[in-house]
Amino acid sequence: QVHLQESGPGLVRPSETLSLTCTVSGGSISPYYWSWIRQSPGKGLEWIGYMYYSGSTERNPSLQGRVTMAVDTSKNLFSLKLISVTAADTAIYYCARHGDYGDSNDLWGPGTLVTVSS
Amino acid sequence: DIVMTQSPASLAVSLGERATINCRSSRTILLTSTNKNFLAWYQQKPGQPPKLLMYWATTRMSGVPDRFSGSGSGTHFTLTISSLQAADVATYYCQQYFAAPYSFGRGTNVEIK
């Protein structure tokens, strides 16, 4: 059974870089698409972007080019970097898989809370 | 960008009664060449990630009880719980995956009356 697990610092200082990793266990990262989605009380669920196991990506323009995503097929994981964070980036961050159902997300990690604060 | 509008924001229904959640997209999410609506419904319980219930607007995920049904096409969609059970207390979200940036509705909180 495939599981996803997000990992990374729970606290990030303003103006610094948020870095998260999603490890895929029990299955292969290929040939799927993978998303990052975040959830905050004020903005609900927000799609950050997705990437293909080959490395191609699509990002939400609302994040103004602050997002970088990467995949490491040898380690079966993918990552998210969000630069120049502010308090507005405080949220639960989820990684999720696109299943065989268009780009809906059939498998999610448990989520990790990232707080941006000095 | 496509904006997803859900209503109502919250809903209280008696056990065994019907719950109806509406979702509207700011433009069509129907791909006419395939006749597929690029809409998903998710259920989220406190402390858990969202769970995919429906995709292509009307197709239930494996294991989802048949009391859940999806309908609609184009820009107007509905998730119906035909006979509300205690296990259905949750927040429900619609999502369009027709065009990036993919977007979610603000959610409908379903409670027991």
mmCIF file of C-alpha atoms in Angstrom:
data_model
loop_
_atom_site.group_PDB
_atom_site.id
_atom_site.type_symbol
_atom_site.label_atom_id
_atom_site.label_comp_id
_atom_site.label_asym_id
_atom_site.label_seq_id
_atom_site.Cartn_x
_atom_site.Cartn_y
_atom_site.Cartn_z
ATOM 1 C CA GLN A 1 0.000 0.000 0.000
ATOM 2 C CA VAL A 2 1.389 3.356 -1.029
ATOM 3 C CA HIS A 3 1.969 5.981 1.659
ATOM 4 C CA LEU A 4 3.092 9.582 1.482
ATOM 5 C CA GLN A 5 4.899 11.408 4.256
ATOM 6 C CA GLU A 6 5.766 15.077 4.372
ATOM 7 C CA SER A 7 8.810 16.193 6.344
ATOM 8 C CA GLY A 8 10.589 19.431 7.075
ATOM 9 C CA PRO A 9 10.941 22.207 9.646
ATOM 10 C CA GLY A 10 7.785 23.201 11.457
ATOM 11 C CA LEU A 11 9.008 26.757 12.003
ATOM 12 C CA VAL A 12 10.471 29.082 9.386
ATOM 13 C CA ARG A 13 11.576 32.679 9.901
ATOM 14 C CA PRO A 14 10.038 35.415 7.753
ATOM 15 C CA SER A 15 11.931 36.094 4.496
ATOM 16 C CA GLU A 16 13.612 32.681 4.671
ATOM 17 C CA THR A 17 12.981 29.546 2.596
ATOM 18 C CA LEU A 18 10.458 26.845 3.407
ATOM 19 C CA SER A 19 11.732 23.418 2.373
ATOM 20 C CA LEU A 20 9.632 20.258 2.484
ATOM 21 C CA THR A 21 10.093 16.710 1.255
ATOM 22 C CA CYS A 22 7.462 14.130 0.433
ATOM 23 C CA THR A 23 8.642 10.528 0.663
ATOM 24 C CA VAL A 24 6.703 7.897 -1.247
ATOM 25 C CA SER A 25 6.763 4.427 0.306
ATOM 26 C CA GLY A 26 5.175 1.169 -0.810
ATOM 27 C CA GLY A 27 5.172 2.163 -4.457
ATOM 28 C CA SER A 28 7.049 3.987 -7.174
ATOM 29 C CA ILE A 29 7.106 7.700 -7.780
ATOM 30 C CA SER A 30 6.791 6.976 -11.493
ATOM 31 C CA PRO A 31 4.768 7.303 -13.656
ATOM 32 C CA TYR A 32 2.617 9.623 -11.602
ATOM 33 C CA TYR A 33 2.050 13.338 -11.202
ATOM 34 C CA TRP A 34 2.470 14.740 -7.690
ATOM 35 C CA SER A 35 1.008 17.859 -6.107
ATOM 36 C CA TRP A 36 1.683 20.175 -3.246
ATOM 37 C CA ILE A 37 -1.437 21.665 -1.642
ATOM 38 C CA ARG A 38 -1.695 23.797 1.452
ATOM 39 C CA GLN A 39 -4.487 24.639 3.848
ATOM 40 C CA SER A 40 -4.775 27.657 6.071
ATOM 41 C CA PRO A 41 -7.782 28.897 8.069
ATOM 42 C CA GLY A 42 -7.976 32.091 6.085
ATOM 43 C CA LYS A 43 -7.537 30.771 2.538
ATOM 44 C CA GLY A 44 -8.858 27.215 2.668
ATOM 45 C CA LEU A 45 -7.274 24.681 0.336
ATOM 46 C CA GLU A 46 -4.783 26.193 -2.089
ATOM 47 C CA TRP A 47 -3.126 24.289 -4.908
ATOM 48 C CA ILE A 48 0.587 25.121 -5.007
ATOM 49 C CA GLY A 49 1.611 23.113 -8.033
ATOM 50 C CA TYR A 50 2.310 19.719 -9.464
ATOM 51 C CA MET A 51 5.193 17.920 -11.011
ATOM 52 C CA TYR A 52 5.653 14.863 -13.145
ATOM 53 C CA TYR A 53 8.126 12.177 -12.090
ATOM 54 C CA SER A 54 10.239 13.204 -15.091
ATOM 55 C CA GLY A 55 10.616 16.693 -13.603
ATOM 56 C CA SER A 56 8.195 18.864 -15.576
ATOM 57 C CA THR A 57 6.180 21.192 -13.365
ATOM 58 C CA GLU A 58 3.151 23.481 -13.247
ATOM 59 C CA ARG A 59 2.924 26.109 -10.512
ATOM 60 C CA ASN A 60 0.254 28.425 -9.189
ATOM 61 C CA PRO A 61 0.992 31.934 -10.506
ATOM 62 C CA SER A 62 -0.452 33.388 -7.300
ATOM 63 C CA LEU A 63 2.756 32.384 -5.563
ATOM 64 C CA GLN A 64 4.586 34.770 -7.857
ATOM 65 C CA GLY A 65 7.446 32.565 -8.852
ATOM 66 C CA ARG A 66 8.490 31.759 -5.300
ATOM 67 C CA VAL A 67 7.980 28.016 -5.757
ATOM 68 C CA THR A 68 10.496 25.410 -6.851
ATOM 69 C CA MET A 69 9.680 21.722 -7.054
ATOM 70 C CA ALA A 70 12.014 18.819 -7.714
ATOM 71 C CA VAL A 71 11.893 15.041 -7.858
ATOM 72 C CA ASP A 72 14.461 12.449 -6.879
ATOM 73 C CA THR A 73 13.444 9.160 -8.436
ATOM 74 C CA SER A 74 16.426 7.340 -6.919
ATOM 75 C CA LYS A 75 15.135 8.148 -3.439
ATOM 76 C CA ASN A 76 11.455 8.011 -4.394
ATOM 77 C CA LEU A 77 10.735 11.485 -3.093
ATOM 78 C CA PHE A 78 9.844 14.942 -4.293
ATOM 79 C CA SER A 79 10.379 18.327 -2.729
ATOM 80 C CA LEU A 80 9.020 21.837 -2.408
ATOM 81 C CA LYS A 81 10.876 25.073 -1.799
ATOM 82 C CA LEU A 82 9.064 28.335 -1.165
ATOM 83 C CA ILE A 83 11.280 31.390 -0.884
ATOM 84 C CA SER A 84 10.764 34.716 0.876
ATOM 85 C CA VAL A 85 8.049 33.406 3.183
ATOM 86 C CA THR A 86 5.727 35.598 5.212
ATOM 87 C CA ALA A 87 3.134 34.879 7.875
ATOM 88 C CA ALA A 88 0.638 34.353 5.041
ATOM 89 C CA ASP A 89 2.508 31.154 4.152
ATOM 90 C CA THR A 90 1.666 29.595 7.520
ATOM 91 C CA ALA A 91 -0.395 26.517 6.696
ATOM 92 C CA ILE A 92 -0.644 22.761 6.734
ATOM 93 C CA TYR A 93 1.239 21.545 3.675
ATOM 94 C CA TYR A 94 0.119 18.352 1.970
ATOM 95 C CA CYS A 95 1.694 16.279 -0.754
ATOM 96 C CA ALA A 96 -0.701 14.286 -2.884
ATOM 97 C CA ARG A 97 -0.734 11.929 -5.842
ATOM 98 C CA HIS A 98 -2.677 12.305 -9.054
ATOM 99 C CA GLY A 99 -4.350 8.968 -9.613
ATOM 100 C CA ASP A 100 -5.861 7.521 -12.742
ATOM 101 C CA TYR A 101 -8.732 9.981 -12.484
ATOM 102 C CA GLY A 102 -7.565 13.042 -14.335
ATOM 103 C CA ASP A 103 -5.717 15.390 -12.029
ATOM 104 C CA SER A 104 -7.814 14.680 -8.946
ATOM 105 C CA ASN A 105 -5.763 13.641 -5.932
ATOM 106 C CA ASP A 106 -6.442 10.083 -4.834
ATOM 107 C CA LEU A 107 -3.735 9.768 -2.193
ATOM 108 C CA TRP A 108 -2.599 12.348 0.348
ATOM 109 C CA GLY A 109 0.061 12.584 3.006
ATOM 110 C CA PRO A 110 -1.046 13.374 6.562
ATOM 111 C CA GLY A 111 0.170 16.956 6.173
ATOM 112 C CA THR A 112 2.733 18.987 8.049
ATOM 113 C CA LEU A 113 2.143 22.292 9.794
ATOM 114 C CA VAL A 114 4.581 25.018 8.877
ATOM 115 C CA THR A 115 4.501 28.209 10.891
ATOM 116 C CA VAL A 116 6.224 31.331 9.676
ATOM 117 C CA SER A 117 7.272 33.405 12.647
ATOM 118 C CA SER A 118 10.287 35.172 14.071
ATOM 119 C CA ASP B 1 -8.345 31.473 -13.097
ATOM 120 C CA ILE B 2 -11.426 29.377 -12.421
ATOM 121 C CA VAL B 3 -13.203 30.289 -9.190
ATOM 122 C CA MET B 4 -15.159 27.582 -7.373
ATOM 123 C CA THR B 5 -18.100 28.703 -5.243
ATOM 124 C CA GLN B 6 -19.688 26.311 -2.794
ATOM 125 C CA SER B 7 -22.963 26.624 -0.949
ATOM 126 C CA PRO B 8 -24.047 26.507 1.743
ATOM 127 C CA ALA B 9 -21.039 27.114 3.967
ATOM 128 C CA SER B 10 -22.574 24.881 6.595
ATOM 129 C CA LEU B 11 -25.433 22.437 6.723
ATOM 130 C CA ALA B 12 -27.190 20.660 9.597
ATOM 131 C CA VAL B 13 -29.170 17.567 8.634
ATOM 132 C CA SER B 14 -30.964 14.955 10.710
ATOM 133 C CA LEU B 15 -29.630 11.406 10.659
ATOM 134 C CA GLY B 16 -31.119 9.519 7.736
ATOM 135 C CA GLU B 17 -32.081 12.679 5.881
ATOM 136 C CA ARG B 18 -30.670 14.017 2.613
ATOM 137 C CA ALA B 19 -27.792 16.476 2.462
ATOM 138 C CA THR B 20 -27.178 18.490 -0.683
ATOM 139 C CA ILE B 21 -24.059 20.531 -1.386
ATOM 140 C CA ASN B 22 -23.726 22.822 -4.363
ATOM 141 C CA CYS B 23 -20.634 23.854 -6.282
ATOM 142 C CA ARG B 24 -20.418 26.322 -9.134
ATOM 143 C CA SER B 25 -17.442 27.073 -11.357
ATOM 144 C CA SER B 26 -16.820 30.496 -12.873
ATOM 145 C CA ARG B 27 -16.547 28.915 -16.318
ATOM 146 C CA THR B 28 -17.245 25.539 -17.808
ATOM 147 C CA ILE B 29 -15.145 22.614 -16.693
ATOM 148 C CA LEU B 30 -16.696 20.268 -19.225
ATOM 149 C CA LEU B 31 -14.412 19.027 -21.971
ATOM 150 C CA THR B 32 -16.894 18.521 -24.765
ATOM 151 C CA SER B 33 -14.657 16.212 -26.810
ATOM 152 C CA THR B 34 -14.739 13.622 -24.015
ATOM 153 C CA ASN B 35 -17.952 14.705 -22.274
ATOM 154 C CA LYS B 36 -16.063 14.687 -18.978
ATOM 155 C CA ASN B 37 -16.448 17.270 -16.237
ATOM 156 C CA PHE B 38 -13.123 17.898 -14.532
ATOM 157 C CA LEU B 39 -14.556 18.073 -11.026
ATOM 158 C CA ALA B 40 -13.694 16.205 -7.842
ATOM 159 C CA TRP B 41 -15.336 16.058 -4.440
ATOM 160 C CA TYR B 42 -13.349 15.528 -1.246
ATOM 161 C CA GLN B 43 -14.341 14.772 2.331
ATOM 162 C CA GLN B 44 -12.184 16.071 5.171
ATOM 163 C CA LYS B 45 -12.527 15.146 8.825
ATOM 164 C CA PRO B 46 -10.728 17.083 11.585
ATOM 165 C CA GLY B 47 -7.037 16.360 11.781
ATOM 166 C CA GLN B 48 -7.050 14.370 8.526
ATOM 167 C CA PRO B 49 -6.157 15.185 4.932
ATOM 168 C CA PRO B 50 -8.914 15.400 2.359
ATOM 169 C CA LYS B 51 -10.173 12.105 0.984
ATOM 170 C CA LEU B 52 -11.216 11.769 -2.652
ATOM 171 C CA LEU B 53 -14.882 10.796 -2.874
ATOM 172 C CA MET B 54 -15.864 11.510 -6.497
ATOM 173 C CA TYR B 55 -14.070 12.294 -9.721
ATOM 174 C CA TRP B 56 -15.253 13.234 -13.191
ATOM 175 C CA ALA B 57 -18.093 14.830 -11.174
ATOM 176 C CA THR B 58 -20.160 11.646 -10.932
ATOM 177 C CA THR B 59 -17.829 8.652 -10.425
ATOM 178 C CA ARG B 60 -17.428 7.318 -6.911
ATOM 179 C CA MET B 61 -14.018 6.221 -5.714
ATOM 180 C CA SER B 62 -13.740 2.564 -4.812
ATOM 181 C CA GLY B 63 -15.032 1.977 -1.299
ATOM 182 C CA VAL B 64 -17.155 5.117 -1.096
ATOM 183 C CA PRO B 65 -20.687 4.256 0.052
ATOM 184 C CA ASP B 66 -23.384 4.527 -2.587
ATOM 185 C CA ARG B 67 -25.306 7.017 -0.472
ATOM 186 C CA PHE B 68 -22.863 9.541 -1.940
ATOM 187 C CA SER B 69 -23.684 10.707 -5.450
ATOM 188 C CA GLY B 70 -22.500 13.490 -7.713
ATOM 189 C CA SER B 71 -24.392 15.244 -10.454
ATOM 190 C CA GLY B 72 -24.204 18.268 -12.708
ATOM 191 C CA SER B 73 -22.332 19.407 -15.767
ATOM 192 C CA GLY B 74 -20.700 22.496 -17.190
ATOM 193 C CA THR B 75 -20.651 24.961 -14.325
ATOM 194 C CA HIS B 76 -23.154 23.634 -11.764
ATOM 195 C CA PHE B 77 -22.551 20.558 -9.664
ATOM 196 C CA THR B 78 -24.086 18.850 -6.659
ATOM 197 C CA LEU B 79 -22.897 16.324 -4.093
ATOM 198 C CA THR B 80 -25.762 14.481 -2.433
ATOM 199 C CA ILE B 81 -25.678 12.284 0.640
ATOM 200 C CA SER B 82 -28.955 10.404 0.383
ATOM 201 C CA SER B 83 -29.204 9.283 4.000
ATOM 202 C CA LEU B 84 -26.840 11.063 6.347
ATOM 203 C CA GLN B 85 -24.884 8.881 8.755
ATOM 204 C CA ALA B 86 -22.860 9.970 11.776
ATOM 205 C CA ALA B 87 -19.679 8.993 9.910
ATOM 206 C CA ASP B 88 -20.472 11.611 7.257
ATOM 207 C CA VAL B 89 -19.916 14.557 9.591
ATOM 208 C CA ALA B 90 -17.100 16.377 7.825
ATOM 209 C CA THR B 91 -16.235 19.269 5.577
ATOM 210 C CA TYR B 92 -16.742 18.697 1.863
ATOM 211 C CA TYR B 93 -14.800 20.426 -0.901
ATOM 212 C CA CYS B 94 -15.182 20.571 -4.633
ATOM 213 C CA GLN B 95 -12.133 21.020 -6.870
ATOM 214 C CA GLN B 96 -11.739 21.731 -10.540
ATOM 215 C CA TYR B 97 -8.849 20.158 -12.385
ATOM 216 C CA PHE B 98 -9.825 21.426 -15.819
ATOM 217 C CA ALA B 99 -7.235 24.183 -15.963
ATOM 218 C CA ALA B 100 -4.273 25.174 -13.842
ATOM 219 C CA PRO B 101 -4.174 26.692 -11.352
ATOM 220 C CA TYR B 102 -6.459 24.003 -10.005
ATOM 221 C CA SER B 103 -8.839 25.446 -7.443
ATOM 222 C CA PHE B 104 -11.036 24.378 -4.564
ATOM 223 C CA GLY B 105 -14.292 25.630 -3.162
ATOM 224 C CA ARG B 106 -14.247 27.076 0.359
ATOM 225 C CA GLY B 107 -15.927 23.988 1.783
ATOM 226 C CA THR B 108 -19.270 22.967 3.261
ATOM 227 C CA ASN B 109 -19.354 21.855 6.875
ATOM 228 C CA VAL B 110 -21.931 19.078 7.363
ATOM 229 C CA GLU B 111 -23.263 18.480 10.871
ATOM 230 C CA ILE B 112 -25.980 16.443 12.511
ATOM 231 C CA LYS B 113 -29.126 18.351 13.431
#
